[in-house]
Amino acid sequence: MPANWIFFAELFVLKGALIAFLIREWIVMDRDIKRRRAEKAAEAQAAPRTVEPATAVAQDRAA
């Protein structure tokens, strides 16, 4: 078997490893994004914001 076959086989293996690594990182990143979105949604639901009426805000500014 010529030496260049070994070189091409090594490149093929390294390319496969790189693709597998990138797919794994993409899955982990996607999972982290979904987890952060879920945490933000839970926080927003747990502590809803209170909106003051415009008159109360105007009275505070006048005082």
N, CA, C and O atoms as a printed pandas DataFrame, in Angstrom:
     atom_number atom_name residue_name chain_id  residue_number  x_coord  y_coord  z_coord
0              1         N          MET        A               1    0.843   -1.188    0.000
1              2        CA          MET        A               1    0.000    0.000    0.000
2              3         C          MET        A               1    0.890    1.253    0.000
3              4         O          MET        A               1    1.733    1.402    0.885
4              5         N          PRO        A               2    0.720    2.135   -0.955
5              6        CA          PRO        A               2    1.579    3.329   -1.015
6              7         C          PRO        A               2    1.356    4.261    0.179
7              8         O          PRO        A               2    0.317    4.228    0.836
8              9         N          ALA        A               3    2.347    5.071    0.426
9             10        CA          ALA        A               3    2.310    5.970    1.580
10            11         C          ALA        A               3    1.207    7.010    1.446
11            12         O          ALA        A               3    0.662    7.443    2.461
12            13         N          ASN        A               4    0.854    7.430    0.219
13            14        CA          ASN        A               4   -0.174    8.461    0.084
14            15         C          ASN        A               4   -1.554    7.943    0.487
15            16         O          ASN        A               4   -2.420    8.741    0.843
16            17         N          TRP        A               5   -1.780    6.629    0.442
17            18        CA          TRP        A               5   -3.063    6.074    0.906
18            19         C          TRP        A               5   -3.218    6.278    2.405
19            20         O          TRP        A               5   -4.305    6.582    2.898
20            21         N          ILE        A               6   -2.114    6.107    3.119
21            22        CA          ILE        A               6   -2.146    6.323    4.572
22            23         C          ILE        A               6   -2.450    7.787    4.866
23            24         O          ILE        A               6   -3.221    8.100    5.773
24            25         N          PHE        A               7   -1.845    8.671    4.100
25            26        CA          PHE        A               7   -2.085   10.100    4.278
26            27         C          PHE        A               7   -3.565   10.431    4.058
27            28         O          PHE        A               7   -4.165   11.155    4.852
28            29         N          PHE        A               8   -4.151    9.899    2.979
29            30        CA          PHE        A               8   -5.561   10.179    2.706
30            31         C          PHE        A               8   -6.477    9.550    3.751
31            32         O          PHE        A               8   -7.500   10.133    4.108
32            33         N          ALA        A               9   -6.123    8.381    4.237
33            34        CA          ALA        A               9   -6.917    7.742    5.290
34            35         C          ALA        A               9   -6.869    8.576    6.571
35            36         O          ALA        A               9   -7.879    8.735    7.257
36            37         N          GLU        A              10   -5.695    9.102    6.881
37            38        CA          GLU        A              10   -5.555    9.941    8.065
38            39         C          GLU        A              10   -6.375   11.225    7.917
39            40         O          GLU        A              10   -7.029   11.653    8.868
40            41         N          LEU        A              11   -6.345   11.835    6.742
41            42        CA          LEU        A              11   -7.157   13.022    6.510
42            43         C          LEU        A              11   -8.645   12.715    6.657
43            44         O          LEU        A              11   -9.395   13.507    7.227
44            45         N          PHE        A              12   -9.063   11.574    6.146
45            46        CA          PHE        A              12  -10.465   11.181    6.243
46            47         C          PHE        A              12  -10.882   11.024    7.700
47            48         O          PHE        A              12  -11.960   11.471    8.092
48            49         N          VAL        A              13  -10.035   10.394    8.497
49            50        CA          VAL        A              13  -10.332   10.198    9.927
50            51         C          VAL        A              13  -10.370   11.539   10.649
51            52         O          VAL        A              13  -11.265   11.784   11.457
52            53         N          LEU        A              14   -9.404   12.406   10.363
53            54        CA          LEU        A              14   -9.374   13.711   11.020
54            55         C          LEU        A              14  -10.581   14.562   10.624
55            56         O          LEU        A              14  -11.143   15.273   11.458
56            57         N          LYS        A              15  -10.975   14.490    9.360
57            58        CA          LYS        A              15  -12.148   15.239    8.918
58            59         C          LYS        A              15  -13.400   14.726    9.627
59            60         O          LYS        A              15  -14.247   15.516   10.043
60            61         N          GLY        A              16  -13.517   13.424    9.762
61            62        CA          GLY        A              16  -14.657   12.848   10.481
62            63         C          GLY        A              16  -14.679   13.267   11.940
63            64         O          GLY        A              16  -15.743   13.545   12.492
64            65         N          ALA        A              17  -13.514   13.313   12.567
65            66        CA          ALA        A              17  -13.435   13.725   13.966
66            67         C          ALA        A              17  -13.828   15.189   14.114
67            68         O          ALA        A              17  -14.526   15.555   15.059
68            69         N          LEU        A              18  -13.378   16.031   13.177
69            70        CA          LEU        A              18  -13.724   17.444   13.225
70            71         C          LEU        A              18  -15.230   17.642   13.053
71            72         O          LEU        A              18  -15.840   18.428   13.778
72            73         N          ILE        A              19  -15.817   16.942   12.112
73            74        CA          ILE        A              19  -17.263   17.055   11.890
74            75         C          ILE        A              19  -18.022   16.589   13.125
75            76         O          ILE        A              19  -18.988   17.232   13.537
76            77         N          ALA        A              20  -17.599   15.485   13.716
77            78        CA          ALA        A              20  -18.260   14.980   14.927
78            79         C          ALA        A              20  -18.141   15.990   16.069
79            80         O          ALA        A              20  -19.106   16.220   16.798
80            81         N          PHE        A              21  -16.959   16.594   16.224
81            82        CA          PHE        A              21  -16.764   17.600   17.264
82            83         C          PHE        A              21  -17.671   18.808   17.046
83            84         O          PHE        A              21  -18.293   19.294   17.991
84            85         N          LEU        A              22  -17.750   19.296   15.808
85            86        CA          LEU        A              22  -18.582   20.463   15.526
86            87         C          LEU        A              22  -20.058   20.166   15.747
87            88         O          LEU        A              22  -20.788   21.015   16.258
88            89         N          ILE        A              23  -20.502   18.987   15.374
89            90        CA          ILE        A              23  -21.903   18.617   15.614
90            91         C          ILE        A              23  -22.187   18.555   17.111
91            92         O          ILE        A              23  -23.227   19.022   17.575
92            93         N          ARG        A              24  -21.252   17.973   17.859
93            94        CA          ARG        A              24  -21.448   17.893   19.314
94            95         C          ARG        A              24  -21.505   19.278   19.942
95            96         O          ARG        A              24  -22.351   19.540   20.797
96            97         N          GLU        A              25  -20.608   20.168   19.522
97            98        CA          GLU        A              25  -20.612   21.534   20.047
98            99         C          GLU        A              25  -21.901   22.268   19.678
99           100         O          GLU        A              25  -22.436   23.028   20.485
100          101         N          TRP        A              26  -22.396   22.043   18.471
101          102        CA          TRP        A              26  -23.637   22.683   18.038
102          103         C          TRP        A              26  -24.808   22.201   18.899
103          104         O          TRP        A              26  -25.670   22.994   19.278
104          105         N          ILE        A              27  -24.838   20.904   19.207
105          106        CA          ILE        A              27  -25.908   20.359   20.040
106          107         C          ILE        A              27  -25.834   20.942   21.445
107          108         O          ILE        A              27  -26.862   21.315   22.011
108          109         N          VAL        A              28  -24.644   21.028   22.013
109          110        CA          VAL        A              28  -24.478   21.585   23.360
110          111         C          VAL        A              28  -24.878   23.056   23.380
111          112         O          VAL        A              28  -25.553   23.505   24.306
112          113         N          MET        A              29  -24.464   23.809   22.361
113          114        CA          MET        A              29  -24.806   25.228   22.289
114          115         C          MET        A              29  -26.314   25.407   22.172
115          116         O          MET        A              29  -26.894   26.275   22.824
116          117         N          ASP        A              30  -26.945   24.585   21.339
117          118        CA          ASP        A              30  -28.389   24.666   21.166
118          119         C          ASP        A              30  -29.108   24.357   22.481
119          120         O          ASP        A              30  -30.089   25.015   22.828
120          121         N          ARG        A              31  -28.617   23.359   23.204
121          122        CA          ARG        A              31  -29.219   22.996   24.491
122          123         C          ARG        A              31  -29.065   24.131   25.500
123          124         O          ARG        A              31  -29.994   24.420   26.254
124          125         N          ASP        A              32  -27.890   24.781   25.518
125          126        CA          ASP        A              32  -27.666   25.908   26.433
126          127         C          ASP        A              32  -28.593   27.076   26.109
127          128         O          ASP        A              32  -29.142   27.706   27.013
128          129         N          ILE        A              33  -28.766   27.364   24.825
129          130        CA          ILE        A              33  -29.659   28.459   24.423
130          131         C          ILE        A              33  -31.080   28.164   24.865
131          132         O          ILE        A              33  -31.760   29.043   25.395
132          133         N          LYS        A              34  -31.537   26.937   24.653
133          134        CA          LYS        A              34  -32.902   26.565   25.060
134          135         C          LYS        A              34  -33.060   26.643   26.576
135          136         O          LYS        A              34  -34.103   27.063   27.078
136          137         N          ARG        A              35  -32.006   26.230   27.309
137          138        CA          ARG        A              35  -32.079   26.288   28.777
138          139         C          ARG        A              35  -32.163   27.734   29.260
139          140         O          ARG        A              35  -32.953   28.048   30.150
140          141         N          ARG        A              36  -31.336   28.628   28.666
141          142        CA          ARG        A              36  -31.379   30.038   29.059
142          143         C          ARG        A              36  -32.727   30.668   28.740
143          144         O          ARG        A              36  -33.247   31.454   29.531
144          145         N          ARG        A              37  -33.294   30.331   27.592
145          146        CA          ARG        A              37  -34.615   30.863   27.249
146          147         C          ARG        A              37  -35.672   30.389   28.245
147          148         O          ARG        A              37  -36.542   31.163   28.645
148          149         N          ALA        A              38  -35.597   29.123   28.642
149          150        CA          ALA        A              38  -36.549   28.584   29.607
150          151         C          ALA        A              38  -36.386   29.269   30.962
151          152         O          ALA        A              38  -37.375   29.564   31.634
152          153         N          GLU        A              39  -35.122   29.524   31.367
153          154        CA          GLU        A              39  -34.897   30.215   32.633
154          155         C          GLU        A              39  -35.455   31.634   32.591
155          156         O          GLU        A              39  -36.077   32.084   33.552
156          157         N          LYS        A              40  -35.236   32.337   31.488
157          158        CA          LYS        A              40  -35.766   33.701   31.361
158          159         C          LYS        A              40  -37.287   33.703   31.385
159          160         O          LYS        A              40  -37.901   34.568   32.009
160          161         N          ALA        A              41  -37.895   32.736   30.708
161          162        CA          ALA        A              41  -39.352   32.663   30.698
162          163         C          ALA        A              41  -39.892   32.350   32.090
163          164         O          ALA        A              41  -40.927   32.884   32.490
164          165         N          ALA        A              42  -39.198   31.490   32.827
165          166        CA          ALA        A              42  -39.632   31.164   34.184
166          167         C          ALA        A              42  -39.510   32.378   35.095
167          168         O          ALA        A              42  -40.382   32.626   35.927
168          169         N          GLU        A              43  -38.427   33.135   34.937
169          170        CA          GLU        A              43  -38.256   34.341   35.757
170          171         C          GLU        A              43  -39.329   35.376   35.423
171          172         O          GLU        A              43  -39.883   36.013   36.319
172          173         N          ALA        A              44  -39.615   35.537   34.157
173          174        CA          ALA        A              44  -40.631   36.510   33.749
174          175         C          ALA        A              44  -42.007   36.104   34.250
175          176         O          ALA        A              44  -42.824   36.960   34.590
176          177         N          GLN        A              45  -42.267   34.813   34.297
177          178        CA          GLN        A              45  -43.570   34.347   34.759
178          179         C          GLN        A              45  -43.663   34.427   36.288
179          180         O          GLN        A              45  -44.734   34.692   36.834
180          181         N          ALA        A              46  -42.543   34.200   36.970
181          182        CA          ALA        A              46  -42.552   34.203   38.430
182          183         C          ALA        A              46  -42.718   35.611   38.993
183          184         O          ALA        A              46  -43.384   35.795   40.012
184          185         N          ALA        A              47  -42.126   36.594   38.346
185          186        CA          ALA        A              47  -42.189   37.964   38.839
186          187         C          ALA        A              47  -42.728   38.874   37.733
187          188         O          ALA        A              47  -41.956   39.534   37.039
188          189         N          PRO        A              48  -44.037   38.908   37.574
189          190        CA          PRO        A              48  -44.571   39.783   36.513
190          191         C          PRO        A              48  -44.347   41.251   36.866
191          192         O          PRO        A              48  -44.384   41.640   38.033
192          193         N          ARG        A              49  -44.121   42.026   35.865
193          194        CA          ARG        A              49  -43.892   43.459   36.069
194          195         C          ARG        A              49  -45.214   44.157   36.343
195          196         O          ARG        A              49  -46.254   43.806   35.787
196          197         N          THR        A              50  -45.144   45.146   37.206
197          198        CA          THR        A              50  -46.335   45.948   37.466
198          199         C          THR        A              50  -46.182   47.264   36.722
199          200         O          THR        A              50  -45.146   47.922   36.807
200          201         N          VAL        A              51  -47.195   47.628   36.013
201          202        CA          VAL        A              51  -47.172   48.857   35.240
202          203         C          VAL        A              51  -48.074   49.860   35.949
203          204         O          VAL        A              51  -49.259   49.613   36.172
204          205         N          GLU        A              52  -47.475   51.003   36.299
205          206        CA          GLU        A              52  -48.249   52.031   36.988
206          207         C          GLU        A              52  -49.077   52.812   35.981
207          208         O          GLU        A              52  -48.655   53.005   34.841
208          209         N          PRO        A              53  -50.236   53.255   36.390
209          210        CA          PRO        A              53  -51.028   54.094   35.489
210          211         C          PRO        A              53  -50.300   55.406   35.191
211          212         O          PRO        A              53  -49.472   55.863   35.979
212          213         N          ALA        A              54  -50.613   55.984   34.077
213          214        CA          ALA        A              54  -49.932   57.212   33.656
214          215         C          ALA        A              54  -50.141   58.338   34.666
215          216         O          ALA        A              54  -49.257   59.175   34.853
216          217         N          THR        A              55  -51.304   58.364   35.318
217          218        CA          THR        A              55  -51.558   59.446   36.280
218          219         C          THR        A              55  -50.632   59.337   37.482
219          220         O          THR        A              55  -50.173   60.358   37.994
220          221         N          ALA        A              56  -50.350   58.133   37.943
221          222        CA          ALA        A              56  -49.453   57.965   39.089
222          223         C          ALA        A              56  -48.038   58.414   38.726
223          224         O          ALA        A              56  -47.349   59.022   39.545
224          225         N          VAL        A              57  -47.617   58.122   37.534
225          226        CA          VAL        A              57  -46.288   58.534   37.100
226          227         C          VAL        A              57  -46.228   60.052   36.991
227          228         O          VAL        A              57  -45.240   60.666   37.394
228          229         N          ALA        A              58  -47.277   60.658   36.450
229          230        CA          ALA        A              58  -47.306   62.108   36.331
230          231         C          ALA        A              58  -47.301   62.784   37.713
231          232         O          ALA        A              58  -46.673   63.828   37.893
232          233         N          GLN        A              59  -48.000   62.188   38.678
233          234        CA          GLN        A              59  -48.023   62.746   40.033
234          235         C          GLN        A              59  -46.641   62.641   40.685
235          236         O          GLN        A              59  -46.214   63.555   41.391
236          237         N          ASP        A              60  -45.947   61.530   40.449
237          238        CA          ASP        A              60  -44.600   61.373   40.996
238          239         C          ASP        A              60  -43.643   62.397   40.403
239          240         O          ASP        A              60  -42.788   62.928   41.113
240          241         N          ARG        A              61  -43.775   62.678   39.128
241          242        CA          ARG        A              61  -42.891   63.644   38.493
242          243         C          ARG        A              61  -43.202   65.057   38.974
243          244         O          ARG        A              61  -42.301   65.889   39.085
244          245         N          ALA        A              62  -44.464   65.329   39.256
245          246        CA          ALA        A              62  -44.855   66.670   39.707
246          247         C          ALA        A              62  -44.387   66.925   41.131
247          248         O          ALA        A              62  -44.129   68.070   41.499
248          249         N          ALA        A              63  -44.274   65.881   41.932
249          250        CA          ALA        A              63  -43.908   66.030   43.349
250          251         C          ALA        A              63  -42.447   66.355   43.565
251          252         O          ALA        A              63  -42.010   66.506   44.706
